[in-house]
Amino acid sequence: MLFFTQCFGAVLDLIHLRFQHYKAKRVFSAAGQLVCVVNPTHSLKYAPTLYPAAQTSTEQSILPPCHHHEAVHDPQLVPCMCPLFSCPWEGHLEVVVSHLRQTHHINILQGAEIVFLATDMHVPAPTDWIIMHSCLGHQFLLVLRKQEKYEGHPQFFAMMMLIGTPTQADNFTYRLELNRNQRRLKWEATPRSVLECVDSVISDGDCLVLNTSLAQLFSDNGSLAIGIAITTSKVHNSEAEM
Amino acid sequence: MLFFTQCFGAVLDLIHLRFQHYKAKRVFSAAGQLVCVVNPTHSLKYAPTLYPAAQTSTEQSILPPCHHHEAVHDPQLVPCMCPLFSCPWEGHLEVVVSHLRQTHHINILQGAEIVFLATDMHVPAPTDWIIMHSCLGHQFLLVLRKQEKYEGHPQFFAMMMLIGTPTQADNFTYRLELNRNQRRLKWEATPRSVLECVDSVISDGDCLVLNTSLAQLFSDNGSLAIGIAITTSKVHNSEAEM
């Protein structure tokens, strides 16, 4: 009897994931785009058909300051690489990917353009939604963080980070796009390196920032679909040094 | 002597405006784009060469609630049309433009694509930067508001409003674009009607929202250049009803 109950639960889960996948595909109609459903859960569950990689950090409500790794002086050690609040891990750049895969069960998506569907946007801050993305011969990390910089005023911060050095990161441009109800919001920027800290990217304002109203405007039933594209950098003619 | 001092001051002002105009033109390189310098000042000064239309609302630090006009029942009366905090005026849609021109000395710019250069972004909230824009046979109002929805946390809200009905507004799409330091932020939406209230647009999140860090990232020497384009609406293929 327990076996049948579990089977039924699994089937329901698959139907639910399929439904979310279908919804995200409707938002971004470009054929062949991979839709990735990302849940903010504690469990490290993993559904191969949809590549979910779900992480959360609600067990730690106080932000660890970026400088809690100040004792690290080896410049090759990655101090704040793991964007999850709860993970104190630090290590060399070369083993960041394996750490994220093995410890956090975060999968790697392939393809230059994907859709990141973050579910359960209503969960309290701080929470992270993260995924790895393999593209143009490099690995990138997409981090969506819900955080209260000001008490009672949660904001969402979305950014792409290269698992590489800042110099390597300068060779790329990424675009995040929200699109719903005849509203469209696009953020284009050079990715930051994971050698930098998620917190410092947020405090620099160097990411896509959404307040709660904007997030609700673009969400559907608590899920936010973010279209992601990565290209190699070109010189932007229209932005002269000022 | 006083005459010469004043002349010298006027020349310095012109040089300053010319410099700001030049800077804005370098940001948005498209030839022929009109650059409009908008100051958040109390004075209603007016420099014809650069079409400044400057308004501020710092004299009133408490937000008048939207429903302070609830006594108005004539649907043709525009209750919250004047986005300036300090102006209690209400009137019919047909005379909104003349009210803004005559009472607030706000000029009308022509052209489908313009650059709005808001100066002195550091002034304390609440402050408005506004300009009228004549395009495609209609008049639009660009409102940039600095406001503290949460105390000690000023945000910038930029929106385009049609001086017309909501049904007329549905025929247009506007785009606001920030572009600096290899970062680009674009907001595309249907304009709201001035028959609606600026406050309700802000609380709906239906506008471009910048926190202080983002605004600083895109500002140059305290000035923020916003590229504006208005087009007639097309059906967005990529945004299915969800």
XYZ file of C-alpha atoms in Angstrom:
484
model
C 0.000 0.000 0.000
C 2.849 2.377 0.929
C 4.516 1.531 -2.371
C 1.419 2.549 -4.355
C 1.059 5.770 -2.362
C 4.661 6.694 -3.101
C 4.260 5.832 -6.792
C 1.157 8.004 -6.974
C 3.046 10.863 -5.283
C 5.892 10.548 -7.774
C 3.465 10.641 -10.705
C 1.824 13.759 -9.282
C 5.257 15.393 -8.876
C 6.107 14.620 -12.488
C 2.787 16.059 -13.688
C 3.415 19.192 -11.624
C 6.948 19.628 -13.024
C 5.666 18.994 -16.555
C 3.000 21.669 -16.044
C 5.546 24.225 -14.822
C 7.802 23.370 -17.728
C 4.910 23.912 -20.129
C 4.061 27.269 -18.557
C 7.642 28.493 -18.837
C 7.832 27.396 -22.459
C 4.760 29.477 -23.198
C 6.441 32.585 -21.777
C 9.561 32.216 -23.859
C 8.374 30.949 -27.191
C 11.795 30.546 -28.822
C 11.895 26.974 -30.027
C 14.437 24.665 -28.482
C 15.039 26.710 -25.338
C 15.710 24.625 -22.287
C 13.447 25.399 -19.363
C 14.876 24.742 -15.946
C 12.593 24.615 -12.913
C 14.438 25.731 -9.782
C 12.876 25.262 -6.352
C 13.951 27.002 -3.148
C 13.873 23.908 -0.982
C 16.078 22.489 1.726
C 16.020 19.025 0.222
C 18.624 18.159 -2.347
C 16.192 16.306 -4.538
C 17.010 16.027 -8.163
C 14.807 15.329 -11.178
C 16.965 14.521 -14.221
C 14.338 15.307 -16.852
C 14.154 18.973 -15.865
C 17.529 19.562 -14.274
C 16.243 21.210 -11.112
C 18.929 22.281 -8.715
C 17.354 23.568 -5.611
C 19.016 25.231 -2.688
C 17.894 27.421 0.083
C 19.481 29.110 3.014
C 16.623 29.835 5.325
C 18.290 27.955 8.144
C 20.581 30.946 8.571
C 18.698 34.180 8.879
C 21.636 36.452 9.642
C 23.897 37.271 6.715
C 27.452 36.136 7.182
C 29.556 39.169 6.316
C 31.746 38.806 3.274
C 34.890 39.310 5.318
C 34.344 36.249 7.487
C 36.850 34.639 5.158
C 39.473 37.304 5.693
C 41.979 34.789 7.025
C 42.312 33.402 3.498
C 45.327 34.986 1.840
C 45.904 32.560 -1.034
C 44.492 34.524 -4.008
C 43.671 31.265 -5.742
C 41.301 30.264 -2.939
C 37.732 31.161 -3.675
C 36.391 32.852 -0.549
C 32.717 33.486 -1.243
C 32.233 31.217 -4.203
C 29.350 29.224 -2.825
C 26.479 31.701 -2.800
C 24.505 29.660 -0.299
C 24.447 31.359 3.081
C 24.736 28.075 4.880
C 27.886 26.809 3.191
C 31.232 27.862 4.694
C 33.217 25.977 2.033
C 36.168 27.649 0.340
C 38.554 26.157 -2.162
C 40.520 26.556 -5.355
C 38.767 27.734 -8.497
C 39.334 24.405 -10.237
C 37.231 22.471 -7.745
C 34.326 24.890 -7.415
C 32.234 23.048 -9.991
C 32.755 19.663 -8.369
C 31.944 21.144 -4.946
C 28.667 22.554 -6.232
C 27.761 19.322 -7.996
C 28.767 16.903 -5.272
C 27.882 18.803 -2.105
C 24.880 20.756 -3.305
C 23.686 18.474 -6.132
C 23.516 21.460 -8.478
C 23.333 20.322 -12.060
C 24.880 21.918 -15.111
C 22.670 23.041 -17.971
C 23.979 23.234 -21.522
C 23.063 25.827 -24.143
C 23.530 29.519 -24.854
C 19.901 30.397 -24.090
C 17.873 28.881 -21.298
C 14.845 29.769 -19.209
C 15.268 29.739 -15.450
C 11.928 29.192 -13.708
C 12.199 30.045 -10.024
C 9.309 28.617 -8.038
C 7.809 29.626 -4.693
C 8.891 33.257 -4.853
C 6.829 33.915 -1.721
C 9.159 32.001 0.640
C 10.682 34.330 3.244
C 14.117 35.898 2.790
C 16.946 35.003 2.787
C 16.572 32.401 0.058
C 18.658 31.452 -2.965
C 17.761 29.860 -6.251
C 20.883 28.758 -8.101
C 21.859 26.787 -11.180
C 25.072 26.155 -13.131
C 25.196 26.844 -16.807
C 27.778 25.532 -19.248
C 28.197 27.693 -22.308
C 30.919 28.923 -24.700
C 33.476 26.646 -23.082
C 32.939 27.984 -19.562
C 30.756 27.353 -16.537
C 28.540 30.097 -15.179
C 26.461 30.319 -12.055
C 23.048 31.961 -12.067
C 22.137 33.233 -8.617
C 18.715 34.592 -7.698
C 18.679 35.785 -4.111
C 15.784 37.050 -2.033
C 17.184 39.224 0.698
C 16.105 41.983 3.056
C 18.687 44.732 2.754
C 16.137 46.812 4.625
C 14.036 45.066 7.245
C 10.553 44.218 6.068
C 11.460 45.091 2.481
C 12.618 41.955 0.645
C 14.198 42.417 -2.768
C 15.266 39.966 -5.448
C 18.774 40.129 -6.914
C 19.623 38.124 -10.037
C 23.152 37.835 -11.408
C 25.375 35.650 -13.561
C 28.846 34.787 -12.270
C 31.667 33.122 -14.175
C 33.417 30.231 -12.500
C 36.700 31.800 -13.551
C 38.766 34.924 -13.029
C 37.549 38.530 -13.416
C 39.730 38.858 -16.540
C 38.023 35.858 -18.106
C 34.630 37.223 -17.076
C 35.279 40.433 -19.043
C 35.066 38.422 -22.262
C 31.357 37.734 -21.826
C 28.053 39.529 -21.740
C 24.910 38.051 -20.256
C 21.298 39.067 -20.544
C 18.444 38.397 -18.144
C 14.953 39.021 -19.449
C 11.554 39.103 -17.792
C 8.521 39.200 -20.035
C 4.877 39.178 -19.027
C 1.659 41.175 -19.465
C 3.147 43.421 -22.151
C 5.918 44.402 -19.773
C 9.520 43.552 -20.468
C 12.598 44.126 -18.333
C 16.068 43.381 -19.663
C 19.385 43.500 -17.835
C 22.621 43.222 -19.812
C 26.009 43.174 -18.128
C 29.428 41.622 -17.909
C 29.296 38.648 -15.533
C 31.211 38.971 -12.277
C 33.714 36.325 -11.235
C 32.908 33.880 -8.421
C 36.191 35.124 -6.915
C 34.134 38.184 -6.013
C 31.393 37.941 -3.428
C 27.654 37.763 -4.087
C 27.132 40.295 -1.301
C 29.484 42.803 -2.886
C 27.743 42.406 -6.275
C 24.451 43.146 -4.525
C 25.800 46.148 -2.636
C 27.326 47.500 -5.869
C 23.888 47.259 -7.489
C 25.574 45.358 -10.319
C 22.702 42.954 -10.925
C 19.041 42.842 -11.849
C 17.113 44.176 -8.861
C 13.400 43.590 -8.364
C 11.308 44.877 -5.523
C 8.322 42.802 -4.422
C 5.822 44.645 -6.650
C 7.955 44.171 -9.767
C 8.542 40.502 -8.936
C 4.799 39.987 -8.546
C 4.118 41.770 -11.828
C 6.340 39.303 -13.680
C 5.448 36.195 -11.667
C 2.806 33.682 -12.554
C 1.318 31.709 -9.704
C 4.390 32.290 -7.557
C 6.927 31.352 -10.240
C 9.255 33.755 -11.999
C 10.584 32.881 -15.465
C 13.923 34.500 -16.351
C 15.253 34.152 -19.881
C 19.048 33.889 -19.914
C 21.437 34.410 -22.808
C 25.233 34.530 -22.787
C 27.403 35.871 -25.593
C 31.015 36.824 -26.029
C 31.534 40.548 -25.397
C 31.556 43.112 -28.122
C 32.550 46.702 -27.698
C 29.361 48.668 -27.103
C 29.579 51.563 -29.520
C 26.854 53.404 -27.768
C 28.572 53.632 -24.423
C 31.530 55.898 -24.498
C 33.637 56.317 -21.427
C 32.289 59.268 -19.572
C 29.058 95.931 -12.158
C 26.018 93.895 -11.105
C 25.055 93.670 -14.755
C 28.440 92.188 -15.711
C 28.317 89.726 -12.790
C 24.903 88.510 -13.914
C 26.055 88.246 -17.536
C 29.047 86.210 -16.454
C 26.781 83.923 -14.388
C 24.486 83.404 -17.346
C 27.441 82.509 -19.588
C 28.685 80.000 -16.993
C 25.180 78.484 -16.805
C 25.094 78.118 -20.580
C 28.531 76.467 -20.609
C 27.398 74.087 -17.868
C 24.217 73.147 -19.731
C 26.169 72.738 -22.953
C 28.596 70.397 -21.163
C 25.768 68.279 -19.740
C 24.158 68.163 -23.153
C 27.431 66.982 -24.670
C 27.835 64.291 -22.020
C 24.333 62.961 -22.627
C 24.928 62.905 -26.369
C 28.005 60.774 -25.817
C 25.941 58.221 -23.887
C 23.315 57.860 -26.553
C 25.188 58.100 -29.797
C 22.237 57.882 -32.170
C 22.503 60.924 -34.379
C 19.770 63.488 -34.146
C 18.465 62.451 -30.746
C 17.245 65.335 -28.686
C 18.821 65.601 -25.253
C 16.750 67.235 -22.581
C 18.363 68.361 -19.329
C 15.869 68.215 -16.474
C 16.718 69.776 -13.107
C 14.937 69.130 -9.822
C 14.691 72.755 -8.810
C 12.022 74.937 -7.277
C 12.595 77.731 -9.738
C 10.679 77.681 -12.961
C 13.605 78.852 -15.029
C 13.569 77.988 -18.650
C 16.395 77.737 -21.176
C 14.913 77.457 -24.662
C 17.969 75.873 -26.289
C 17.825 72.792 -24.078
C 14.132 72.611 -23.204
C 14.587 72.147 -19.468
C 11.423 71.679 -17.512
C 12.244 71.518 -13.894
C 9.997 70.748 -11.004
C 10.463 69.525 -7.524
C 8.284 68.749 -4.591
C 10.602 68.938 -1.665
C 8.454 71.526 0.017
C 6.041 68.755 0.946
C 7.719 65.825 2.591
C 4.598 63.807 3.380
C 2.968 62.054 0.435
C -0.560 63.197 -0.235
C -2.568 59.983 -0.501
C -4.111 59.306 -3.862
C -7.626 59.352 -2.449
C -7.391 62.953 -1.296
C -9.309 63.677 -4.476
C -12.064 61.201 -3.701
C -14.717 63.905 -3.724
C -14.323 64.186 -7.503
C -16.986 62.078 -9.170
C -16.911 63.455 -12.692
C -14.992 60.749 -14.574
C -13.741 63.352 -17.020
C -11.952 65.221 -14.257
C -8.337 64.229 -13.916
C -7.752 63.631 -10.212
C -4.041 62.900 -9.927
C -2.871 64.171 -13.248
C -0.268 66.572 -11.984
C 2.451 64.356 -10.594
C 3.955 67.142 -8.520
C 3.275 66.635 -4.835
C 2.759 70.311 -4.301
C 0.033 70.857 -6.876
C -3.570 70.206 -5.843
C -4.913 71.079 -9.310
C -7.513 68.880 -10.963
C -9.250 69.417 -14.242
C -10.529 67.995 -17.478
C -8.225 65.944 -19.668
C -8.318 68.534 -22.433
C -6.696 71.227 -20.292
C -4.016 69.126 -18.638
C -1.358 70.139 -21.173
C -2.102 73.841 -20.836
C -2.073 73.538 -17.017
C 1.363 71.888 -17.087
C 2.704 74.457 -19.548
C 1.257 77.552 -17.990
C 1.402 76.780 -14.277
C 4.519 74.641 -14.154
C 6.341 75.959 -17.243
C 6.889 72.397 -18.457
C 7.816 72.383 -22.094
C 6.886 69.855 -24.752
C 9.597 67.967 -26.595
C 9.052 66.627 -30.089
C 10.365 63.376 -31.555
C 9.957 59.635 -31.149
C 13.319 59.175 -29.429
C 14.772 61.546 -26.880
C 17.274 61.449 -24.054
C 16.098 62.626 -20.655
C 19.017 63.794 -18.523
C 17.971 64.110 -14.896
C 20.436 66.180 -12.897
C 21.185 66.297 -9.173
C 20.027 62.762 -8.422
C 21.387 63.191 -4.884
C 18.696 65.652 -3.762
C 16.593 64.202 -0.941
C 13.286 62.451 -1.575
C 10.546 63.209 -2.432
C 11.553 64.846 -5.690
C 10.164 64.748 -9.219
C 11.764 65.268 -12.579
C 9.117 65.648 -15.282
C 8.874 66.526 -18.943
C 6.151 66.424 -21.615
C 6.771 64.637 -24.847
C 4.781 65.027 -28.045
C 4.936 62.013 -30.290
C 2.731 60.018 -32.697
C -0.035 62.594 -32.428
C -0.276 62.444 -28.635
C 1.258 64.054 -25.564
C 3.060 61.937 -23.004
C 4.441 62.762 -19.584
C 7.716 61.289 -18.395
C 7.856 61.184 -14.615
C 10.965 60.291 -12.647
C 10.234 60.268 -8.936
C 12.602 59.812 -6.031
C 10.594 58.539 -3.105
C 11.074 56.684 0.154
C 8.510 53.900 0.205
C 10.546 52.577 3.111
C 12.135 55.125 5.436
C 15.813 55.670 4.785
C 15.620 53.698 1.547
C 14.981 56.079 -1.362
C 14.125 54.533 -4.722
C 13.703 55.996 -8.199
C 10.564 55.277 -10.215
C 10.432 56.181 -13.914
C 7.287 55.931 -15.997
C 5.622 57.264 -19.114
C 1.992 58.364 -18.920
C -0.318 59.275 -21.772
C -2.272 62.484 -21.482
C -5.322 60.570 -22.643
C -7.569 57.700 -21.608
C -6.398 54.190 -20.597
C -7.918 52.843 -23.842
C -5.818 55.264 -25.885
C -2.749 54.385 -23.808
C -3.099 50.705 -24.767
C -2.173 51.625 -28.334
C 1.403 52.529 -27.388
C 4.554 50.959 -26.071
C 7.373 52.926 -24.510
C 10.925 51.977 -23.712
C 13.247 53.458 -21.105
C 16.904 52.566 -21.425
C 19.893 53.121 -19.166
C 23.319 52.441 -20.609
C 26.687 52.895 -18.923
C 29.849 50.959 -18.046
C 28.868 47.945 -20.146
C 25.634 47.659 -18.203
C 22.280 48.129 -19.839
C 18.808 48.151 -18.324
C 15.701 48.320 -20.481
C 12.086 48.658 -19.437
C 9.335 48.221 -22.027
C 5.687 48.668 -21.163
C 2.358 50.111 -22.146
C 2.084 53.672 -20.835
C -0.457 54.318 -18.114
C -3.025 57.073 -18.482
C -2.735 60.292 -16.463
C -6.293 59.478 -15.353
C -4.580 56.910 -13.149
C -2.416 58.022 -10.254
C 1.385 58.113 -10.140
C 1.226 56.581 -6.664
C -0.824 53.625 -7.850
C 1.577 53.016 -10.753
C 4.420 52.955 -8.234
C 2.616 50.649 -5.817
C 1.732 48.309 -8.719
C 5.438 48.153 -9.583
C 4.429 49.043 -13.146
C 7.447 51.215 -13.871
C 11.214 51.158 -14.007
C 12.454 50.886 -10.426
C 16.002 51.710 -9.384
C 17.425 51.433 -5.926
C 20.202 53.844 -4.942
C 23.041 51.500 -5.934
C 21.591 50.897 -9.409
C 20.972 54.619 -9.898
C 24.580 55.361 -8.923
C 25.852 52.667 -11.291
C 24.138 54.381 -14.221
C 24.710 57.984 -13.133
C 27.562 60.176 -14.185
C 28.505 62.979 -11.867
C 25.043 62.998 -10.317
C 23.141 62.976 -13.615
C 21.130 60.070 -14.971
C 20.566 59.795 -18.743
C 17.424 57.877 -19.737
C 16.854 57.038 -23.396
C 13.158 57.173 -24.285
C 11.408 55.693 -27.293
C 7.687 55.474 -28.014
C 6.096 53.253 -30.644
C 2.621 52.088 -31.498
C 1.895 48.746 -29.855
C 2.407 45.451 -31.588
C 1.268 42.098 -30.281
C 4.220 40.581 -28.435
C 4.494 37.070 -29.822
C 6.706 35.964 -27.010
C 4.298 36.731 -24.220
C 1.377 34.359 -24.215
C -1.374 34.867 -21.705
C -0.548 32.732 -18.733
